Amino acid sequence: MKKKILAIMSGLMIMTSAMCYAAVSPDNIAIAGVAPGSSVEAAKAKLGTPTQSGHKLFFPNGITIEFVKYNPDIIEEIETMSAGTTPAGIQIGSSESELTAAYGNPDKYDRDYDDTEYTYYSTDFTKKMEFKVVNGNVIQIKCELRD
């Protein structure tokens, strides 16, 4: 009897852990075709001429890029609150149901008083993508290299 209970509990734990993680390819973590880890020059070629403040680049379409402090040609983070689409077609204004249909259940779900954050990790755990949702719609998308 103890062995049966142990076997059932083990099976449930394995099923639960398997269902908790989304399977997002590192190639699917990007905004407007620009991904964390890619070059700043490639981003400029796709997004236009930015203005710079410190370690951040601000593009005319509202996309912001932060580059790696020790290597100013590598993108550490890309964020938008206005423009750009992810490889799965999610953009500012997409619904919560469109988000989960495109990426599945998040690896991390954080509900605050007025917003909800969905976090997805790449399958190789080198990148992550966060979506901030307010009133059922995506208002911010952030992609970054993981520490």
Backbone as JSON, one array per atom type, in Angstrom:
{
  "sequence": "MKKKILAIMSGLMIMTSAMCYAAVSPDNIAIAGVAPGSSVEAAKAKLGTPTQSGHKLFFPNGITIEFVKYNPDIIEEIETMSAGTTPAGIQIGSSESELTAAYGNPDKYDRDYDDTEYTYYSTDFTKKMEFKVVNGNVIQIKCELRD",
  "N": [[0.83, -1.19, 0.0], [1.92, 1.27, 0.83], [3.83, 1.56, -1.15], [2.26, 1.88, -3.42], [0.97, 4.32, -2.9], [3.2, 5.98, -2.75], [4.13, 5.71, -5.39], [1.97, 6.83, -6.81], [1.99, 9.45, -5.8], [4.52, 10.28, -6.68], [4.15, 10.18, -9.46], [2.15, 12.15, -9.77], [3.6, 14.42, -8.96], [5.54, 14.57, -10.97], [3.9, 14.98, -13.22], [2.76, 17.45, -12.51], [5.03, 19.12, -12.4], [5.8, 18.99, -15.05], [3.7, 20.27, -16.35], [3.98, 22.88, -15.52], [5.81, 24.41, -16.89], [6.37, 26.46, -19.67], [7.16, 25.88, -23.09], [9.23, 27.63, -24.63], [10.99, 28.53, -27.37], [14.33, 29.83, -27.68], [14.54, 31.42, -29.95], [12.05, 32.53, -30.2], [11.87, 34.6, -28.48], [11.73, 37.76, -28.66], [11.33, 41.14, -29.88], [9.88, 42.86, -32.49], [11.61, 41.6, -34.25], [14.06, 41.8, -33.02], [16.29, 40.5, -30.72], [17.26, 39.69, -27.32], [20.74, 39.51, -26.74], [21.47, 39.79, -29.34], [23.11, 41.95, -31.77], [23.65, 45.5, -31.27], [23.97, 47.02, -33.54], [22.55, 45.52, -35.46], [19.98, 45.87, -34.46], [19.67, 48.62, -34.81], [19.67, 48.7, -37.59], [17.21, 47.5, -38.11], [15.35, 49.0, -36.65], [15.85, 51.73, -36.86], [17.31, 55.01, -36.24], [18.41, 55.62, -33.03], [18.05, 57.58, -29.95], [20.37, 58.15, -27.32], [20.83, 57.42, -23.87], [22.84, 57.03, -21.29], [23.16, 53.62, -20.73], [21.11, 52.97, -22.39], [19.08, 52.8, -25.33], [16.82, 54.67, -27.2], [14.27, 54.25, -29.39], [12.53, 55.72, -32.22], [9.97, 54.53, -32.55], [9.15, 53.82, -30.04], [10.32, 51.64, -28.83], [12.65, 50.45, -26.47], [16.03, 49.81, -25.81], [18.4, 48.19, -23.81], [21.8, 47.96, -23.43], [24.54, 45.63, -22.87], [26.63, 46.38, -20.21], [29.4, 45.82, -20.09], [29.92, 45.17, -22.67], [29.17, 47.08, -25.13], [27.96, 46.48, -27.58], [26.16, 44.43, -27.45], [22.84, 43.43, -26.97], [21.08, 43.56, -24.01], [18.54, 43.84, -22.99], [15.29, 44.33, -24.31], [12.49, 46.38, -24.71], [9.03, 47.3, -24.84], [6.26, 49.54, -24.86], [4.58, 50.3, -26.71], [5.07, 49.68, -29.54], [5.87, 47.11, -32.02], [6.07, 43.53, -32.41], [5.93, 40.23, -31.1], [7.59, 37.12, -32.08], [5.48, 35.28, -32.03], [3.31, 36.78, -32.6], [2.22, 38.46, -30.64], [1.36, 41.62, -29.35], [1.35, 45.03, -28.11], [-1.72, 45.61, -26.62], [-2.8, 43.16, -27.29], [-4.92, 40.47, -26.21], [-5.27, 38.81, -23.01], [-6.05, 36.16, -23.34], [-5.18, 35.69, -25.98], [-2.45, 35.87, -25.55], [-1.92, 33.63, -23.84], [-2.78, 31.63, -25.54], [-0.88, 31.79, -27.52], [1.62, 31.4, -26.2], [1.19, 29.62, -24.12], [0.72, 28.37, -20.73], [2.25, 30.45, -18.3], [5.68, 30.38, -17.07], [6.05, 31.71, -14.77], [3.76, 33.43, -12.81], [2.46, 36.41, -11.78], [0.38, 38.19, -9.89], [-0.57, 41.42, -9.18], [-1.97, 44.28, -7.45], [-3.09, 45.96, -9.49], [-2.19, 44.91, -11.91], [-1.0, 42.12, -13.94], [1.69, 39.91, -14.28], [3.15, 37.92, -16.71], [5.58, 35.54, -17.07], [7.92, 34.04, -19.15], [10.33, 31.57, -19.75], [13.13, 30.83, -21.81], [13.7, 27.69, -23.48], [16.34, 26.9, -23.18], [17.03, 28.33, -21.0], [18.41, 30.78, -21.18], [17.27, 33.18, -21.79], [14.52, 35.42, -21.05], [11.04, 36.35, -21.16], [8.75, 38.84, -20.49], [5.4, 39.75, -19.91], [3.28, 42.4, -19.24], [0.06, 42.72, -18.05], [-2.93, 44.52, -18.05], [-6.23, 45.05, -17.13], [-6.98, 42.89, -18.78], [-5.51, 43.15, -21.13], [-2.39, 43.25, -22.94], [0.08, 45.48, -21.92], [2.75, 46.0, -21.78], [5.82, 44.7, -22.97], [8.67, 42.81, -22.38], [11.87, 41.62, -23.12], [14.7, 39.76, -22.18], [18.18, 38.95, -21.45], [19.04, 36.31, -19.29], [20.3, 36.43, -15.96]],
  "CA": [[0.0, 0.0, 0.0], [2.8, 2.42, 0.88], [4.49, 1.67, -2.45], [1.28, 2.42, -4.36], [0.81, 5.73, -2.57], [4.44, 6.64, -3.16], [4.15, 5.73, -6.86], [0.96, 7.81, -7.25], [2.5, 10.79, -5.46], [5.63, 10.57, -7.6], [3.55, 10.45, -10.77], [1.5, 13.46, -9.71], [4.63, 15.45, -8.9], [6.15, 14.66, -12.3], [2.91, 15.62, -14.09], [2.64, 18.85, -12.11], [6.22, 19.86, -12.83], [5.81, 19.04, -16.52], [2.69, 21.23, -16.79], [4.28, 24.22, -15.03], [6.77, 25.13, -17.72], [6.08, 26.68, -21.08], [8.3, 25.5, -23.93], [9.46, 28.75, -25.54], [12.3, 28.48, -28.01], [15.06, 31.1, -27.57], [14.27, 32.2, -31.16], [10.74, 33.16, -30.06], [11.94, 35.67, -27.48], [12.18, 38.94, -29.4], [10.33, 42.15, -30.22], [10.15, 43.48, -33.79], [12.75, 40.92, -34.86], [15.29, 42.08, -32.26], [16.32, 39.62, -29.56], [18.37, 39.85, -26.39], [21.93, 38.78, -27.17], [21.86, 40.2, -30.69], [23.96, 43.16, -31.78], [23.01, 46.81, -31.3], [23.96, 47.44, -34.95], [21.44, 44.83, -36.12], [18.76, 46.53, -33.99], [19.59, 49.93, -35.49], [19.31, 48.44, -38.99], [15.79, 47.14, -38.17], [14.47, 49.93, -35.94], [16.16, 53.13, -37.15], [18.32, 55.72, -35.46], [17.92, 55.91, -31.67], [18.76, 58.52, -29.09], [21.01, 57.36, -26.26], [20.99, 57.96, -22.53], [23.52, 56.0, -20.51], [23.22, 52.3, -21.37], [19.83, 52.72, -23.05], [18.8, 53.4, -26.63], [15.39, 54.93, -27.36], [13.95, 54.3, -30.81], [11.36, 56.56, -32.5], [8.7, 53.79, -32.45], [8.83, 53.56, -28.63], [11.08, 50.51, -28.31], [13.84, 50.8, -25.71], [17.02, 48.74, -25.7], [19.5, 48.38, -22.87], [22.89, 47.09, -23.85], [25.39, 45.08, -21.82], [27.58, 47.41, -19.78], [30.77, 45.44, -20.39], [30.03, 45.02, -24.12], [28.11, 47.96, -25.62], [27.35, 46.06, -28.84], [25.25, 43.3, -27.21], [21.57, 43.82, -26.35], [20.74, 42.82, -22.79], [17.1, 43.91, -22.77], [14.48, 45.1, -25.24], [11.19, 46.59, -24.06], [8.1, 48.19, -25.52], [4.92, 49.81, -24.34], [3.81, 50.89, -27.81], [5.23, 49.14, -30.9], [6.57, 45.84, -32.15], [5.35, 42.27, -32.24], [6.78, 39.07, -30.81], [7.49, 36.13, -33.16], [4.19, 34.59, -31.96], [2.26, 37.72, -32.97], [1.69, 39.22, -29.52], [1.76, 43.02, -29.38], [0.63, 45.86, -27.15], [-3.15, 45.55, -26.9], [-3.26, 41.76, -27.39], [-5.66, 40.04, -25.03], [-4.69, 37.8, -22.15], [-6.31, 34.85, -23.95], [-4.28, 35.57, -27.13], [-1.13, 35.62, -24.98], [-1.78, 32.24, -23.39], [-2.93, 30.76, -26.71], [0.38, 31.83, -28.27], [2.77, 30.94, -25.42], [0.83, 28.63, -23.1], [0.76, 28.83, -19.34], [3.57, 31.03, -18.02], [6.56, 29.74, -16.07], [5.84, 32.47, -13.53], [2.54, 34.24, -12.89], [2.5, 37.29, -10.62], [-0.74, 39.13, -9.91], [-0.52, 42.52, -8.22], [-3.24, 44.97, -7.26], [-3.68, 46.47, -10.73], [-1.66, 44.28, -13.12], [-0.56, 40.74, -13.86], [2.88, 39.66, -15.09], [3.37, 36.58, -17.23], [6.99, 35.38, -17.4], [8.26, 32.82, -19.89], [11.77, 31.34, -19.89], [13.48, 30.04, -22.99], [13.96, 26.28, -23.16], [17.73, 26.76, -22.75], [17.12, 29.18, -19.82], [19.32, 31.91, -21.37], [16.46, 34.38, -22.0], [13.16, 35.4, -20.52], [10.14, 37.32, -21.75], [7.71, 39.21, -19.54], [4.26, 40.52, -20.42], [2.46, 43.02, -18.2], [-1.32, 42.75, -18.5], [-3.83, 45.33, -17.25], [-7.61, 44.96, -17.65], [-7.1, 41.85, -19.79], [-4.73, 43.43, -22.34], [-0.94, 43.44, -22.79], [0.48, 46.89, -21.97], [4.21, 46.07, -21.82], [6.54, 43.46, -23.31], [10.1, 42.93, -22.11], [12.69, 40.42, -23.37], [16.04, 40.02, -21.66], [19.09, 37.87, -21.12], [18.95, 35.94, -17.87], [21.57, 36.54, -15.2]],
  "C": [[0.87, 1.25, 0.0], [3.48, 2.65, -0.46], [3.54, 2.27, -3.48], [1.1, 3.92, -4.14], [2.03, 6.52, -3.02], [4.52, 6.76, -4.69], [3.16, 6.76, -7.4], [1.44, 9.22, -6.98], [3.63, 11.2, -6.39], [5.11, 10.93, -8.98], [2.88, 11.81, -10.82], [2.51, 14.6, -9.69], [5.29, 15.64, -10.27], [5.19, 15.35, -13.26], [2.79, 17.1, -13.79], [3.84, 19.65, -12.58], [6.28, 19.98, -14.34], [4.81, 20.08, -17.03], [3.05, 22.66, -16.42], [5.15, 25.03, -15.97], [6.29, 25.25, -19.16], [7.34, 26.31, -21.87], [8.49, 26.57, -24.99], [10.88, 28.65, -26.07], [13.0, 29.83, -27.84], [14.81, 32.01, -28.78], [12.94, 32.94, -31.09], [10.71, 34.24, -28.99], [12.59, 36.87, -28.16], [11.01, 39.9, -29.56], [10.77, 42.8, -31.53], [11.39, 42.89, -34.45], [14.07, 41.16, -34.18], [15.24, 41.29, -30.96], [17.45, 39.99, -28.6], [19.54, 38.98, -26.84], [22.35, 39.13, -28.58], [22.61, 41.52, -30.64], [23.12, 44.43, -31.84], [22.93, 47.29, -32.75], [22.82, 46.79, -35.72], [20.11, 45.47, -35.72], [18.59, 47.88, -34.68], [19.18, 49.75, -36.94], [17.82, 48.14, -39.12], [14.89, 48.25, -37.65], [14.74, 51.4, -36.24], [17.2, 53.71, -36.22], [17.76, 56.09, -34.08], [18.6, 57.13, -31.06], [19.3, 57.68, -27.93], [21.05, 58.13, -24.97], [21.58, 56.87, -21.66], [23.64, 54.72, -21.3], [21.92, 51.95, -22.1], [19.75, 53.46, -24.38], [17.28, 53.51, -26.77], [15.1, 55.13, -28.84], [12.67, 55.1, -31.04], [10.02, 55.84, -32.35], [8.33, 53.43, -31.01], [9.55, 52.36, -28.04], [12.34, 51.02, -27.63], [14.75, 49.59, -25.61], [18.05, 49.14, -24.66], [20.6, 47.43, -23.3], [23.77, 46.7, -22.68], [26.48, 46.09, -21.48], [29.02, 47.09, -20.15], [31.0, 45.21, -21.88], [28.91, 45.82, -24.77], [27.51, 47.57, -26.97], [26.37, 44.9, -28.68], [24.0, 43.79, -26.47], [21.3, 42.92, -25.15], [19.22, 42.74, -22.62], [16.45, 44.74, -23.86], [13.07, 45.17, -24.66], [10.33, 47.52, -24.9], [6.82, 48.35, -24.73], [4.06, 50.39, -25.47], [3.9, 50.14, -29.13], [5.91, 47.77, -30.86], [5.71, 44.65, -31.81], [6.34, 41.17, -31.92], [6.68, 38.09, -31.98], [6.16, 35.37, -33.17], [3.02, 35.53, -32.25], [1.64, 38.52, -31.84], [2.25, 40.64, -29.58], [1.01, 43.77, -28.29], [-0.84, 45.88, -27.58], [-3.68, 44.15, -27.09], [-3.96, 41.37, -26.1], [-4.88, 38.97, -24.26], [-4.88, 36.4, -22.75], [-5.45, 34.64, -25.2], [-2.86, 35.24, -26.66], [-0.96, 34.16, -24.59], [-2.0, 31.25, -24.53], [-1.62, 30.68, -27.48], [1.54, 31.17, -27.51], [2.45, 29.88, -24.37], [0.82, 29.24, -21.71], [2.15, 29.35, -19.03], [4.37, 30.19, -17.02], [6.4, 30.42, -14.72], [4.64, 33.39, -13.77], [2.48, 35.08, -11.63], [1.37, 38.32, -10.74], [-0.57, 40.15, -8.79], [-1.9, 43.16, -8.14], [-3.88, 45.36, -8.59], [-3.12, 45.86, -12.01], [-1.26, 42.84, -12.85], [0.65, 40.59, -14.77], [2.96, 38.18, -15.44], [4.84, 36.5, -17.62], [7.21, 34.02, -18.03], [9.77, 32.74, -20.02], [12.02, 30.53, -21.15], [13.84, 28.62, -22.56], [15.41, 26.05, -22.74], [18.04, 27.65, -21.54], [18.1, 30.35, -19.96], [18.57, 33.24, -21.51], [15.13, 34.26, -21.28], [12.36, 36.53, -21.17], [9.02, 37.57, -20.74], [6.65, 40.05, -20.23], [3.53, 41.09, -19.22], [1.07, 43.2, -18.79], [-2.14, 43.58, -17.51], [-5.21, 45.29, -17.92], [-7.72, 44.0, -18.83], [-6.31, 42.06, -21.07], [-3.25, 43.66, -22.02], [-0.62, 44.93, -22.92], [2.0, 47.06, -22.04], [4.77, 44.7, -22.15], [8.02, 43.73, -23.07], [10.77, 41.59, -22.37], [14.08, 40.71, -22.87], [16.85, 38.75, -21.5], [18.93, 37.56, -19.65], [20.31, 36.06, -17.23], [22.15, 35.2, -14.92]]
}
